Amino acid sequence: MPLRHNAAEPAATDRTFQVDLRGLVDLLSHHLYSSPRVYLRELMQNAVDALTARHAIEPAGDFGIRLYADGATVRVEDDGVGLTEADVHTFLATIGRSSKRADQVAEQRADFIGQFGIGLLSCFLVADEIHVVSRSARTPDAPAVEWRGRGDGSYTVRTLPTSARPRPGTTVTLTPRADADEWTRPTQVHALARHFGSLLRHPVTFHDGSGGAAVPVNPEAAPWSGTYPTPGARSRALAAYGEEVFGFTPLDTIELDLPAVGLKGIACVLPEAVPAGRRHGHRVHVKGMLLSEQAEEILPEWAFFVRCVVDAESLRPTASREALYEDDTLAAVRDALAERLREWIARAAASDPELLGRFLQAHHLAVKSLAVHDDEILRMLLPWLPFETTAGHCTLDEFARTHRTVLVTSSVEEFRQVAAIASAAGLGVVNGGYTYDRQLVHRLPEIRPEVTVADLDPATLTAHLDPVDRETELAAAAYLAQARDALAVFDCDVALRTFQPASAPALLVDSREARHERTRSQLAREQEGGLWGDILGALRQEAPRAQLILNQLNPLVRTAVAIAEPELARTSAEALYGQAAMLSRRPLRPAESSLINRSFLDLLAHALRKDS
């Protein structure tokens, strides 16, 4: 049954929340804004929006922004649309309400940078009082209005006398606290103004109170907006701007232009490789105002070989206005910019092989990550990407010219085990142990149909090693039996073959999968009878054992297989196994490290006894 209130109970009373302004400012400083320096950006942002509204009613007006900082105060003046007394009561006295939501400018909201109506509060990060004087441009006879807001949440509003009638616009004055000097001294205010407003479309000037001339904050338009006598001059200007912004000389610059969202800018190709997956922050301006220097979300993860600086009209900032709001527009922009980077790679591949070579030398891993998922890039660049092979580091195109059958390992350690032997045997092997490499090598036949690609397994390699003659095999049978017995603890078989180079006494062929299977079998034996043992036993598969292949061409091996003394034969087999395990460069198990130490000491003791 629904609950019913007792008629005798008093009716509930609606109340409004009481806001602790100091607590709210503390929340903003610690959780919304990254630094107190954003106060100047918010003031400039409000000024730019006011100018935008002024231009809507006076399109031909010559309006601007003036910044003043003399060490005692910070002042921002604009020739914007201004506020009436009613506007001041409505918008400056209510936290969270923005004058940009007013009916008069609602239809132009997309033209404004700020959207959240809390920017003025950021001034309390550096000052205890905000002084605003504003006069509306909408009403010619409107008087000027003064508003003083204090950090304790109180404020006063008064209409100034008719004699004090400034031109339309708004002036915001701050008297900084002593602990805010880092952000409010003249040199810092000028630097912050340049940092945030260098691409603003309205003229901005700075005065330091010394009596000198005003200094332009944004004297030049964005370099991509300029006209140049030649394409080369334009390219050099964009590269110089990229170097100024990012501190490195770009390998190349890529112009970015998305008219649908009003985005223009450049992507600077890094001249050196960066660790895989490291995503650089990009500089994003919205309507000229710097939004973020660390906007990772503007490009896909694979594009870590560039850093971008862009200016956009239609991207939405988050509440802090220091990052981009993730929505369908941002997703579409990210996809479109990714396509621009693909087009640049395609142009370099088609018309500038020297540039492509330098790019791939530095960023082949980024291109490999892209080629895995992008068939067009795969077809275009796979033959040119460098890989580690038995012929050294070379492209797949070069490697496929001499090896119609390409074998690929599944790990780096397997490649290192077999590289020298496979090369001597004439096998073409590619190291597939690095990120993306095995996947890409297996797709080579899509580009070169005449090439066959297969995984390299121990059986394939062993089949290419020459067997010894029957008499030699019989003569070595006793030694091989003792060696197998000594190495049984490692589930390792022993065989005698001939292969190049003759300087290699032994080859340990052991796949990662086989080692995992042996480890699982060992666990099953240890857990025999329990539930876990039954599960591991059910999972057990037949897997090839490790193989220690001794090289009959090596003088040391020929001497070893002739040893008649059982203990010395076992020790020599253990030493050959240990040496082959170390040459494979895989991590040694504790038992293998112990065997290597023990066999070395036993052989040393035998040599000393023999000499004495």
PDB file of C-alpha atoms in Angstrom, residues 111-263:
ATOM      1  CA  ASP A 111      30.410  30.691 -30.757  1.00  0.00           C
ATOM      2  CA  PHE A 112      31.460  30.874 -27.108  1.00  0.00           C
ATOM      3  CA  ILE A 113      34.351  29.120 -25.420  1.00  0.00           C
ATOM      4  CA  GLY A 114      32.988  28.939 -21.889  1.00  0.00           C
ATOM      5  CA  GLN A 115      29.909  26.871 -21.200  1.00  0.00           C
ATOM      6  CA  PHE A 116      29.705  26.360 -17.468  1.00  0.00           C
ATOM      7  CA  GLY A 117      29.452  29.737 -15.717  1.00  0.00           C
ATOM      8  CA  ILE A 118      32.001  29.014 -12.982  1.00  0.00           C
ATOM      9  CA  GLY A 119      35.068  30.604 -14.558  1.00  0.00           C
ATOM     10  CA  LEU A 120      34.956  33.763 -12.424  1.00  0.00           C
ATOM     11  CA  LEU A 121      35.289  31.652  -9.289  1.00  0.00           C
ATOM     12  CA  SER A 122      38.789  30.650 -10.377  1.00  0.00           C
ATOM     13  CA  CYS A 123      39.916  34.199  -9.507  1.00  0.00           C
ATOM     14  CA  PHE A 124      39.462  33.322  -5.849  1.00  0.00           C
ATOM     15  CA  LEU A 125      42.415  30.958  -6.295  1.00  0.00           C
ATOM     16  CA  VAL A 126      44.714  34.008  -6.280  1.00  0.00           C
ATOM     17  CA  ALA A 127      42.646  36.845  -4.734  1.00  0.00           C
ATOM     18  CA  ASP A 128      40.201  37.346  -1.872  1.00  0.00           C
ATOM     19  CA  GLU A 129      38.158  39.973  -3.723  1.00  0.00           C
ATOM     20  CA  ILE A 130      36.985  40.385  -7.302  1.00  0.00           C
ATOM     21  CA  HIS A 131      36.033  43.859  -8.519  1.00  0.00           C
ATOM     22  CA  VAL A 132      33.925  44.059 -11.691  1.00  0.00           C
ATOM     23  CA  VAL A 133      32.798  47.217 -13.478  1.00  0.00           C
ATOM     24  CA  SER A 134      30.613  46.674 -16.521  1.00  0.00           C
ATOM     25  CA  ARG A 135      28.465  48.693 -18.887  1.00  0.00           C
ATOM     26  CA  SER A 136      26.097  47.081 -21.367  1.00  0.00           C
ATOM     27  CA  ALA A 137      26.458  47.741 -25.079  1.00  0.00           C
ATOM     28  CA  ARG A 138      22.899  46.631 -25.720  1.00  0.00           C
ATOM     29  CA  THR A 139      21.377  49.660 -23.974  1.00  0.00           C
ATOM     30  CA  PRO A 140      23.044  52.955 -25.004  1.00  0.00           C
ATOM     31  CA  ASP A 141      21.850  54.843 -21.901  1.00  0.00           C
ATOM     32  CA  ALA A 142      22.644  52.037 -19.477  1.00  0.00           C
ATOM     33  CA  PRO A 143      24.708  53.155 -16.455  1.00  0.00           C
ATOM     34  CA  ALA A 144      27.848  51.365 -15.373  1.00  0.00           C
ATOM     35  CA  VAL A 145      27.435  48.759 -12.645  1.00  0.00           C
ATOM     36  CA  GLU A 146      29.985  47.795  -9.999  1.00  0.00           C
ATOM     37  CA  TRP A 147      30.089  44.357  -8.395  1.00  0.00           C
ATOM     38  CA  ARG A 148      32.434  43.321  -5.597  1.00  0.00           C
ATOM     39  CA  GLY A 149      32.586  39.664  -4.663  1.00  0.00           C
ATOM     40  CA  ARG A 150      34.505  38.383  -1.654  1.00  0.00           C
ATOM     41  CA  GLY A 151      35.899  34.973  -0.794  1.00  0.00           C
ATOM     42  CA  ASP A 152      33.540  34.575   2.144  1.00  0.00           C
ATOM     43  CA  GLY A 153      30.584  34.477  -0.273  1.00  0.00           C
ATOM     44  CA  SER A 154      29.348  38.056   0.247  1.00  0.00           C
ATOM     45  CA  TYR A 155      29.034  40.634  -2.492  1.00  0.00           C
ATOM     46  CA  THR A 156      27.823  44.186  -3.120  1.00  0.00           C
ATOM     47  CA  VAL A 157      26.275  45.762  -6.198  1.00  0.00           C
ATOM     48  CA  ARG A 158      25.875  49.460  -6.943  1.00  0.00           C
ATOM     49  CA  THR A 159      25.107  51.640  -9.929  1.00  0.00           C
ATOM     50  CA  LEU A 160      27.826  54.165 -10.665  1.00  0.00           C
ATOM     51  CA  PRO A 161      26.907  57.840 -11.184  1.00  0.00           C
ATOM     52  CA  THR A 162      26.225  59.051 -14.684  1.00  0.00           C
ATOM     53  CA  SER A 163      29.460  61.038 -14.664  1.00  0.00           C
ATOM     54  CA  ALA A 164      31.396  57.783 -14.342  1.00  0.00           C
ATOM     55  CA  ARG A 165      30.250  56.266 -17.605  1.00  0.00           C
ATOM     56  CA  PRO A 166      33.019  54.167 -19.179  1.00  0.00           C
ATOM     57  CA  ARG A 167      32.712  52.870 -22.702  1.00  0.00           C
ATOM     58  CA  PRO A 168      30.730  49.599 -23.037  1.00  0.00           C
ATOM     59  CA  GLY A 169      32.545  46.527 -21.870  1.00  0.00           C
ATOM     60  CA  THR A 170      33.802  44.976 -18.658  1.00  0.00           C
ATOM     61  CA  THR A 171      36.788  45.503 -16.387  1.00  0.00           C
ATOM     62  CA  VAL A 172      37.762  42.846 -13.833  1.00  0.00           C
ATOM     63  CA  THR A 173      40.331  43.844 -11.205  1.00  0.00           C
ATOM     64  CA  LEU A 174      42.029  41.511  -8.737  1.00  0.00           C
ATOM     65  CA  THR A 175      44.132  42.424  -5.727  1.00  0.00           C
ATOM     66  CA  PRO A 176      46.262  39.299  -5.369  1.00  0.00           C
ATOM     67  CA  ARG A 177      47.017  37.630  -2.064  1.00  0.00           C
ATOM     68  CA  ALA A 178      50.639  37.570  -0.946  1.00  0.00           C
ATOM     69  CA  ASP A 179      50.879  33.820  -1.532  1.00  0.00           C
ATOM     70  CA  ALA A 180      49.773  34.256  -5.177  1.00  0.00           C
ATOM     71  CA  ASP A 181      52.770  36.277  -6.329  1.00  0.00           C
ATOM     72  CA  GLU A 182      54.018  33.326  -8.383  1.00  0.00           C
ATOM     73  CA  TRP A 183      51.000  33.698 -10.671  1.00  0.00           C
ATOM     74  CA  THR A 184      50.312  37.468 -10.598  1.00  0.00           C
ATOM     75  CA  ARG A 185      53.627  39.283 -11.004  1.00  0.00           C
ATOM     76  CA  PRO A 186      53.831  41.159 -14.329  1.00  0.00           C
ATOM     77  CA  THR A 187      56.282  38.879 -16.131  1.00  0.00           C
ATOM     78  CA  GLN A 188      54.219  35.816 -15.217  1.00  0.00           C
ATOM     79  CA  VAL A 189      50.924  37.419 -16.265  1.00  0.00           C
ATOM     80  CA  HIS A 190      52.457  38.299 -19.630  1.00  0.00           C
ATOM     81  CA  ALA A 191      53.828  34.767 -20.024  1.00  0.00           C
ATOM     82  CA  LEU A 192      50.464  33.220 -19.126  1.00  0.00           C
ATOM     83  CA  ALA A 193      48.662  35.519 -21.540  1.00  0.00           C
ATOM     84  CA  ARG A 194      51.019  34.423 -24.338  1.00  0.00           C
ATOM     85  CA  HIS A 195      50.660  30.802 -23.328  1.00  0.00           C
ATOM     86  CA  PHE A 196      46.873  30.744 -23.347  1.00  0.00           C
ATOM     87  CA  GLY A 197      46.052  33.415 -25.920  1.00  0.00           C
ATOM     88  CA  SER A 198      48.704  33.346 -28.648  1.00  0.00           C
ATOM     89  CA  LEU A 199      46.164  32.119 -31.246  1.00  0.00           C
ATOM     90  CA  LEU A 200      43.184  34.274 -30.216  1.00  0.00           C
ATOM     91  CA  ARG A 201      41.450  36.045 -33.106  1.00  0.00           C
ATOM     92  CA  HIS A 202      40.800  39.282 -31.147  1.00  0.00           C
ATOM     93  CA  PRO A 203      43.719  41.685 -30.469  1.00  0.00           C
ATOM     94  CA  VAL A 204      45.114  41.302 -26.947  1.00  0.00           C
ATOM     95  CA  THR A 205      47.677  43.670 -25.422  1.00  0.00           C
ATOM     96  CA  PHE A 206      49.635  43.646 -22.166  1.00  0.00           C
ATOM     97  CA  HIS A 207      50.697  46.630 -20.009  1.00  0.00           C
ATOM     98  CA  ASP A 208      53.124  46.182 -17.100  1.00  0.00           C
ATOM     99  CA  GLY A 209      52.450  49.552 -15.449  1.00  0.00           C
ATOM    100  CA  SER A 210      55.933  50.932 -16.196  1.00  0.00           C
ATOM    101  CA  GLY A 211      54.598  53.594 -18.552  1.00  0.00           C
ATOM    102  CA  GLY A 212      55.958  51.919 -21.655  1.00  0.00           C
ATOM    103  CA  ALA A 213      54.004  50.949 -24.724  1.00  0.00           C
ATOM    104  CA  ALA A 214      51.573  48.063 -24.683  1.00  0.00           C
ATOM    105  CA  VAL A 215      52.978  44.728 -25.824  1.00  0.00           C
ATOM    106  CA  PRO A 216      50.931  42.600 -28.250  1.00  0.00           C
ATOM    107  CA  VAL A 217      50.096  39.183 -26.790  1.00  0.00           C
ATOM    108  CA  ASN A 218      49.048  37.624 -30.106  1.00  0.00           C
ATOM    109  CA  PRO A 219      50.777  39.689 -32.801  1.00  0.00           C
ATOM    110  CA  GLU A 220      50.685  36.970 -35.432  1.00  0.00           C
ATOM    111  CA  ALA A 221      47.908  34.718 -36.644  1.00  0.00           C
ATOM    112  CA  ALA A 222      48.297  30.953 -36.578  1.00  0.00           C
ATOM    113  CA  PRO A 223      50.942  29.955 -39.163  1.00  0.00           C
ATOM    114  CA  TRP A 224      48.528  27.716 -41.063  1.00  0.00           C
ATOM    115  CA  SER A 225      46.283  30.744 -41.643  1.00  0.00           C
ATOM    116  CA  GLY A 226      48.987  32.746 -43.408  1.00  0.00           C
ATOM    117  CA  THR A 227      49.858  33.008 -47.089  1.00  0.00           C
ATOM    118  CA  TYR A 228      53.363  32.182 -48.347  1.00  0.00           C
ATOM    119  CA  PRO A 229      55.159  32.798 -51.636  1.00  0.00           C
ATOM    120  CA  THR A 230      55.962  29.107 -52.219  1.00  0.00           C
ATOM    121  CA  PRO A 231      54.968  25.701 -50.822  1.00  0.00           C
ATOM    122  CA  GLY A 232      58.516  25.355 -49.511  1.00  0.00           C
ATOM    123  CA  ALA A 233      58.229  28.618 -47.584  1.00  0.00           C
ATOM    124  CA  ARG A 234      54.941  27.423 -46.070  1.00  0.00           C
ATOM    125  CA  SER A 235      56.488  24.091 -45.098  1.00  0.00           C
ATOM    126  CA  ARG A 236      59.449  25.821 -43.438  1.00  0.00           C
ATOM    127  CA  ALA A 237      57.164  28.196 -41.535  1.00  0.00           C
ATOM    128  CA  LEU A 238      55.058  25.320 -40.198  1.00  0.00           C
ATOM    129  CA  ALA A 239      58.177  23.360 -39.211  1.00  0.00           C
ATOM    130  CA  ALA A 240      59.600  26.417 -37.413  1.00  0.00           C
ATOM    131  CA  TYR A 241      56.339  26.834 -35.495  1.00  0.00           C
ATOM    132  CA  GLY A 242      56.367  23.146 -34.545  1.00  0.00           C
ATOM    133  CA  GLU A 243      59.940  23.474 -33.291  1.00  0.00           C
ATOM    134  CA  GLU A 244      59.006  26.566 -31.280  1.00  0.00           C
ATOM    135  CA  VAL A 245      56.031  24.830 -29.675  1.00  0.00           C
ATOM    136  CA  PHE A 246      57.461  21.355 -29.063  1.00  0.00           C
ATOM    137  CA  GLY A 247      61.209  21.916 -28.842  1.00  0.00           C
ATOM    138  CA  PHE A 248      62.309  19.503 -31.583  1.00  0.00           C
ATOM    139  CA  THR A 249      62.902  19.798 -35.319  1.00  0.00           C
ATOM    140  CA  PRO A 250      60.127  17.783 -36.981  1.00  0.00           C
ATOM    141  CA  LEU A 251      61.014  15.056 -39.429  1.00  0.00           C
ATOM    142  CA  ASP A 252      58.094  16.473 -41.401  1.00  0.00           C
ATOM    143  CA  THR A 253      54.921  18.465 -40.756  1.00  0.00           C
ATOM    144  CA  ILE A 254      51.458  17.325 -41.774  1.00  0.00           C
ATOM    145  CA  GLU A 255      48.777  19.954 -42.294  1.00  0.00           C
ATOM    146  CA  LEU A 256      45.451  19.156 -40.640  1.00  0.00           C
ATOM    147  CA  ASP A 257      42.270  20.733 -41.978  1.00  0.00           C
ATOM    148  CA  LEU A 258      38.757  19.525 -41.116  1.00  0.00           C
ATOM    149  CA  PRO A 259      36.313  22.199 -42.339  1.00  0.00           C
ATOM    150  CA  ALA A 260      33.271  20.368 -40.952  1.00  0.00           C
ATOM    151  CA  VAL A 261      34.364  21.097 -37.378  1.00  0.00           C
ATOM    152  CA  GLY A 262      36.455  24.186 -38.086  1.00  0.00           C
ATOM    153  CA  LEU A 263      39.718  22.447 -37.193  1.00  0.00           C
TER     154      LEU A 263
END
